[in-house]
mmCIF file of C-alpha atoms in Angstrom:
data_model
loop_
_atom_site.group_PDB
_atom_site.id
_atom_site.type_symbol
_atom_site.label_atom_id
_atom_site.label_comp_id
_atom_site.label_asym_id
_atom_site.label_seq_id
_atom_site.Cartn_x
_atom_site.Cartn_y
_atom_site.Cartn_z
ATOM 1 C CA MET A 22 -29.655 76.706 74.895
ATOM 2 C CA ARG A 23 -31.894 74.522 72.803
ATOM 3 C CA LEU A 24 -34.675 76.628 71.324
ATOM 4 C CA LEU A 25 -37.872 75.952 69.388
ATOM 5 C CA ILE A 26 -39.034 78.777 67.123
ATOM 6 C CA VAL A 27 -42.612 78.513 65.854
ATOM 7 C CA GLU A 28 -42.896 81.070 63.048
ATOM 8 C CA ASP A 29 -44.724 80.834 59.715
ATOM 9 C CA ASP A 30 -42.788 83.678 58.048
ATOM 10 C CA ARG A 31 -39.927 81.703 56.488
ATOM 11 C CA ASP A 32 -37.615 84.673 56.070
ATOM 12 C CA ALA A 33 -38.097 85.724 59.690
ATOM 13 C CA ALA A 34 -37.646 82.147 60.917
ATOM 14 C CA ASP A 35 -34.438 81.659 58.927
ATOM 15 C CA TYR A 36 -33.075 84.976 60.201
ATOM 16 C CA LEU A 37 -33.781 84.038 63.822
ATOM 17 C CA ARG A 38 -32.299 80.576 63.434
ATOM 18 C CA LYS A 39 -29.115 82.019 61.928
ATOM 19 C CA ALA A 40 -28.842 84.733 64.586
ATOM 20 C CA PHE A 41 -29.400 82.375 67.519
ATOM 21 C CA ARG A 42 -26.949 79.836 66.100
ATOM 22 C CA GLU A 43 -24.336 82.551 65.733
ATOM 23 C CA ALA A 44 -24.952 83.268 69.421
ATOM 24 C CA GLY A 45 -24.096 79.628 70.145
ATOM 25 C CA HIS A 46 -27.533 78.089 70.539
ATOM 26 C CA VAL A 47 -29.280 75.067 68.989
ATOM 27 C CA VAL A 48 -32.485 75.862 67.097
ATOM 28 C CA ASP A 49 -35.422 73.880 65.723
ATOM 29 C CA LEU A 50 -38.072 75.477 63.502
ATOM 30 C CA ALA A 51 -41.775 74.813 63.103
ATOM 31 C CA ALA A 52 -43.815 76.554 60.390
ATOM 32 C CA ASP A 53 -47.281 76.229 61.932
ATOM 33 C CA GLY A 54 -48.971 75.715 65.279
ATOM 34 C CA GLU A 55 -49.652 72.002 64.898
ATOM 35 C CA GLU A 56 -46.052 71.204 63.999
ATOM 36 C CA GLY A 57 -44.853 73.438 66.813
ATOM 37 C CA LEU A 58 -47.056 71.695 69.345
ATOM 38 C CA ILE A 59 -45.830 68.257 68.272
ATOM 39 C CA LEU A 60 -42.181 69.298 68.606
ATOM 40 C CA ALA A 61 -42.781 71.095 71.894
ATOM 41 C CA ARG A 62 -44.546 68.060 73.368
ATOM 42 C CA ASP A 63 -41.419 66.008 72.745
ATOM 43 C CA GLY A 64 -39.772 68.300 75.293
ATOM 44 C CA GLY A 65 -36.111 69.043 75.825
ATOM 45 C CA TYR A 66 -36.271 72.742 74.944
ATOM 46 C CA ASP A 67 -34.930 75.502 77.158
ATOM 47 C CA VAL A 68 -37.214 78.170 75.698
ATOM 48 C CA LEU A 69 -40.065 78.297 73.169
ATOM 49 C CA ILE A 70 -40.355 81.340 70.884
ATOM 50 C CA VAL A 71 -43.882 81.352 69.484
ATOM 51 C CA ASP A 72 -45.465 83.692 66.968
ATOM 52 C CA ARG A 73 -49.013 84.535 67.984
ATOM 53 C CA MET A 74 -50.671 84.350 64.562
ATOM 54 C CA LEU A 75 -49.953 80.960 63.002
ATOM 55 C CA PRO A 76 -51.633 78.683 60.424
ATOM 56 C CA ARG A 77 -53.443 75.538 61.580
ATOM 57 C CA ARG A 78 -53.260 76.516 65.252
ATOM 58 C CA ASP A 79 -52.574 79.910 66.831
ATOM 59 C CA GLY A 80 -49.631 80.433 69.144
ATOM 60 C CA LEU A 81 -51.686 81.098 72.267
ATOM 61 C CA SER A 82 -53.523 77.789 71.954
ATOM 62 C CA VAL A 83 -50.178 75.994 71.505
ATOM 63 C CA ILE A 84 -48.934 77.417 74.794
ATOM 64 C CA ALA A 85 -52.248 76.827 76.554
ATOM 65 C CA ASP A 86 -52.206 73.172 75.451
ATOM 66 C CA LEU A 87 -48.691 72.706 76.828
ATOM 67 C CA ARG A 88 -49.596 74.337 80.129
ATOM 68 C CA GLY A 89 -52.642 72.079 80.382
ATOM 69 C CA ARG A 90 -50.285 69.116 80.157
ATOM 70 C CA GLY A 91 -48.113 70.453 82.929
ATOM 71 C CA ASP A 92 -45.306 71.576 80.609
ATOM 72 C CA LYS A 93 -43.608 74.584 82.190
ATOM 73 C CA THR A 94 -41.031 75.263 79.475
ATOM 74 C CA PRO A 95 -40.606 79.063 79.315
ATOM 75 C CA ALA A 96 -42.413 80.542 76.318
ATOM 76 C CA LEU A 97 -41.945 83.952 74.700
ATOM 77 C CA ILE A 98 -44.696 85.221 72.410
ATOM 78 C CA LEU A 99 -43.872 87.306 69.333
ATOM 79 C CA SER A 100 -46.713 89.326 67.846
ATOM 80 C CA ALA A 101 -47.596 92.324 65.735
ATOM 81 C CA LEU A 102 -50.398 92.868 68.264
ATOM 82 C CA GLY A 103 -48.694 95.029 70.847
ATOM 83 C CA GLN A 104 -51.441 96.772 72.811
ATOM 84 C CA VAL A 105 -51.685 96.278 76.578
ATOM 85 C CA ASP A 106 -54.762 94.065 76.241
ATOM 86 C CA ASP A 107 -52.955 91.894 73.685
ATOM 87 C CA ARG A 108 -49.983 91.411 75.991
ATOM 88 C CA VAL A 109 -52.208 90.621 78.950
ATOM 89 C CA THR A 110 -54.094 88.028 76.897
ATOM 90 C CA GLY A 111 -50.835 86.388 75.858
ATOM 91 C CA LEU A 112 -49.490 86.215 79.388
ATOM 92 C CA ARG A 113 -52.756 84.863 80.755
ATOM 93 C CA ALA A 114 -52.701 82.140 78.088
ATOM 94 C CA GLY A 115 -49.506 80.840 79.656
ATOM 95 C CA GLY A 116 -46.797 82.918 78.015
ATOM 96 C CA ASP A 117 -43.866 83.939 80.188
ATOM 97 C CA ASP A 118 -42.948 86.998 78.128
ATOM 98 C CA TYR A 119 -44.431 88.969 75.237
ATOM 99 C CA LEU A 120 -42.432 90.938 72.665
ATOM 100 C CA PRO A 121 -44.275 93.070 70.086
ATOM 101 C CA LYS A 122 -43.001 93.308 66.502
ATOM 102 C CA PRO A 123 -40.857 94.907 65.237
ATOM 103 C CA TYR A 124 -38.144 94.166 67.773
ATOM 104 C CA ALA A 125 -34.361 94.266 68.029
ATOM 105 C CA PHE A 126 -32.700 90.847 68.047
ATOM 106 C CA THR A 127 -30.447 91.890 70.926
ATOM 107 C CA GLU A 128 -33.529 92.472 73.077
ATOM 108 C CA LEU A 129 -35.060 89.161 72.004
ATOM 109 C CA LEU A 130 -31.823 87.349 72.835
ATOM 110 C CA ALA A 131 -31.624 89.001 76.253
ATOM 111 C CA ARG A 132 -35.223 88.097 77.046
ATOM 112 C CA VAL A 133 -34.731 84.484 75.945
ATOM 113 C CA GLU A 134 -31.577 84.169 78.046
ATOM 114 C CA ALA A 135 -33.451 85.569 81.043
ATOM 115 C CA LEU A 136 -36.263 83.046 80.559
ATOM 116 C CA ALA A 137 -33.767 80.193 80.355
ATOM 117 C CA ARG A 138 -32.194 81.276 83.645
ATOM 118 C CA ARG A 139 -35.629 81.498 85.223
ATOM 119 C CA GLY A 140 -36.464 78.025 83.901
ATOM 120 C CA GLY A 141 -33.618 76.532 85.944
ATOM 121 C CA PRO A 142 -34.430 72.852 86.536
ATOM 122 C CA GLN A 143 -36.729 72.845 83.499
ATOM 123 C CA ALA A 144 -33.749 73.383 81.185
ATOM 124 C CA ALA A 145 -33.101 70.794 78.516
ATOM 125 C CA ASP A 146 -31.025 67.709 79.101
ATOM 126 C CA THR A 147 -27.446 68.238 78.015
ATOM 127 C CA VAL A 148 -26.688 64.557 77.426
ATOM 128 C CA TYR A 149 -28.338 62.322 74.821
ATOM 129 C CA ARG A 150 -28.123 58.530 75.084
ATOM 130 C CA VAL A 151 -29.052 55.716 72.719
ATOM 131 C CA ALA A 152 -28.026 52.279 73.993
ATOM 132 C CA ASP A 153 -24.329 52.661 74.961
ATOM 133 C CA LEU A 154 -23.826 55.741 72.751
ATOM 134 C CA GLU A 155 -23.638 59.015 74.674
ATOM 135 C CA LEU A 156 -23.397 62.593 73.416
ATOM 136 C CA ASP A 157 -22.612 65.382 75.869
ATOM 137 C CA ARG A 158 -23.657 68.683 74.303
ATOM 138 C CA LEU A 159 -21.940 70.928 76.826
ATOM 139 C CA ALA A 160 -18.645 69.051 76.968
ATOM 140 C CA HIS A 161 -18.860 68.486 73.195
ATOM 141 C CA ARG A 162 -17.897 64.869 73.808
ATOM 142 C CA CYS A 163 -19.089 61.582 72.319
ATOM 143 C CA THR A 164 -18.500 58.095 73.713
ATOM 144 C CA ARG A 165 -19.694 54.603 72.971
ATOM 145 C CA ALA A 166 -19.268 51.803 75.499
ATOM 146 C CA GLY A 167 -17.028 54.195 77.400
ATOM 147 C CA GLN A 168 -14.699 54.757 74.439
ATOM 148 C CA GLU A 169 -14.282 58.339 73.274
ATOM 149 C CA ILE A 170 -15.200 59.027 69.646
ATOM 150 C CA VAL A 171 -13.672 62.076 67.988
ATOM 151 C CA LEU A 172 -16.182 63.885 65.771
ATOM 152 C CA GLN A 173 -15.723 66.811 63.426
ATOM 153 C CA PRO A 174 -18.064 69.791 64.089
ATOM 154 C CA ARG A 175 -20.478 68.843 61.293
ATOM 155 C CA GLU A 176 -20.495 65.203 62.395
ATOM 156 C CA PHE A 177 -21.271 66.322 65.936
ATOM 157 C CA ARG A 178 -24.223 68.425 64.753
ATOM 158 C CA LEU A 179 -25.460 65.564 62.594
ATOM 159 C CA LEU A 180 -25.293 63.061 65.443
ATOM 160 C CA GLU A 181 -26.867 65.538 67.850
ATOM 161 C CA TYR A 182 -29.829 66.035 65.519
ATOM 162 C CA LEU A 183 -30.250 62.292 64.960
ATOM 163 C CA MET A 184 -30.050 61.518 68.692
ATOM 164 C CA ARG A 185 -32.462 64.309 69.527
ATOM 165 C CA HIS A 186 -34.933 62.504 67.250
ATOM 166 C CA ALA A 187 -33.913 58.993 68.296
ATOM 167 C CA GLY A 188 -36.415 56.369 67.198
ATOM 168 C CA GLN A 189 -37.804 58.663 64.483
ATOM 169 C CA VAL A 190 -37.040 58.662 60.769
ATOM 170 C CA VAL A 191 -35.164 61.848 59.855
ATOM 171 C CA THR A 192 -35.459 62.865 56.208
ATOM 172 C CA ARG A 193 -32.750 64.325 53.986
ATOM 173 C CA THR A 194 -34.625 67.613 53.834
ATOM 174 C CA MET A 195 -34.759 67.808 57.623
ATOM 175 C CA LEU A 196 -31.002 67.262 57.808
ATOM 176 C CA LEU A 197 -30.221 69.798 55.090
ATOM 177 C CA GLU A 198 -32.343 72.459 56.765
ATOM 178 C CA ASN A 199 -31.333 71.803 60.375
ATOM 179 C CA VAL A 200 -27.723 70.620 60.141
ATOM 180 C CA TRP A 201 -26.484 72.346 56.965
ATOM 181 C CA ASP A 202 -28.970 75.243 56.628
ATOM 182 C CA TYR A 203 -29.232 74.423 52.921
ATOM 183 C CA HIS A 204 -32.411 74.594 50.888
ATOM 184 C CA PHE A 205 -31.685 72.688 47.710
ATOM 185 C CA ASP A 206 -32.095 69.275 46.104
ATOM 186 C CA PRO A 207 -32.307 66.745 48.968
ATOM 187 C CA GLN A 208 -30.790 64.130 46.631
ATOM 188 C CA THR A 209 -27.343 65.715 46.990
ATOM 189 C CA ASN A 210 -24.800 63.202 48.248
ATOM 190 C CA VAL A 211 -23.384 65.497 50.949
ATOM 191 C CA ILE A 212 -25.643 63.734 53.441
ATOM 192 C CA ASP A 213 -24.633 60.237 52.339
ATOM 193 C CA VAL A 214 -20.970 61.121 52.705
ATOM 194 C CA HIS A 215 -21.340 62.485 56.224
ATOM 195 C CA VAL A 216 -23.667 59.707 57.376
ATOM 196 C CA SER A 217 -21.202 57.135 56.066
ATOM 197 C CA ARG A 218 -18.351 58.772 57.973
ATOM 198 C CA LEU A 219 -20.449 59.050 61.112
ATOM 199 C CA ARG A 220 -21.562 55.419 60.890
ATOM 200 C CA ALA A 221 -17.944 54.291 60.568
ATOM 201 C CA LYS A 222 -17.134 56.117 63.782
ATOM 202 C CA ILE A 223 -20.079 55.171 66.006
ATOM 203 C CA ASP A 224 -20.904 51.678 64.707
ATOM 204 C CA LYS A 225 -17.698 50.103 63.383
ATOM 205 C CA GLY A 226 -16.339 47.709 65.984
ATOM 206 C CA PHE A 227 -19.466 47.970 68.128
ATOM 207 C CA ASP A 228 -22.561 45.812 68.398
ATOM 208 C CA PRO A 229 -25.382 46.283 67.650
ATOM 209 C CA PRO A 230 -25.357 48.965 64.910
ATOM 210 C CA LEU A 231 -27.354 52.059 65.873
ATOM 211 C CA LEU A 232 -27.437 54.230 62.746
ATOM 212 C CA HIS A 233 -29.753 52.820 60.083
ATOM 213 C CA THR A 234 -30.773 53.881 56.578
ATOM 214 C CA VAL A 235 -34.500 53.718 55.857
ATOM 215 C CA ARG A 236 -34.610 53.239 52.102
ATOM 216 C CA GLY A 237 -36.570 55.966 50.350
ATOM 217 C CA ALA A 238 -37.214 57.838 53.587
ATOM 218 C CA GLY A 239 -34.054 58.882 55.419
ATOM 219 C CA TYR A 240 -32.146 57.776 58.494
ATOM 220 C CA ILE A 241 -32.904 56.658 62.016
ATOM 221 C CA ILE A 242 -30.778 56.139 65.083
ATOM 222 C CA ARG A 243 -32.094 53.588 67.539
ATOM 223 C CA ASP A 244 -31.077 50.654 69.676
ATOM 224 C CA GLY A 245 -30.430 47.953 67.098
ATOM 225 C CA ALA A 246 -31.450 45.307 69.597
ATOM 226 C CA ARG A 247 -35.087 46.368 69.314
#
């Protein structure tokens, strides 16, 4: 599954991301309601996990906004407010499930998996495409112009993240936090090394180039013909 977790408690968010990734799922994080809404509007998530009390915009209004736009992505609300009235309010705001804190991760995982099954046709696309570059998440396969490209696990995750944000500049910090799970100096050259290797695989011998460096900002993958 591809999950979006909107949680302002950094320790809790990092724990959930690690736990869901160990369970084999892809996770994006948002630290406040506004950021969460922007990411959720981009779509492509199987399930949203939204904390109720968030800075900038509360979780219920995030879900209500999405529902008002016709977005039916399953949403599970996490909250320290666990009374019956609180749960009813959350469900009436558009939530599909409501789990009071504290909770066991195994229960959260089971509930999320159940929501994803219920979502059915609303589930995220499993194939990303940019020009003639194609990444199949389920088959773990990458091709360009019909030619298979062999990627190492970290290269696959890097390309997946870039293609998920195709047309957008992705910063070093974003890559470190979402592809490596590191939280240190974004000037480290680990990113440059992997981007260079990835570029050699997906762009060398093909035209036009798709993976671009935006000096002073980060990287972007887009159709070079634009």
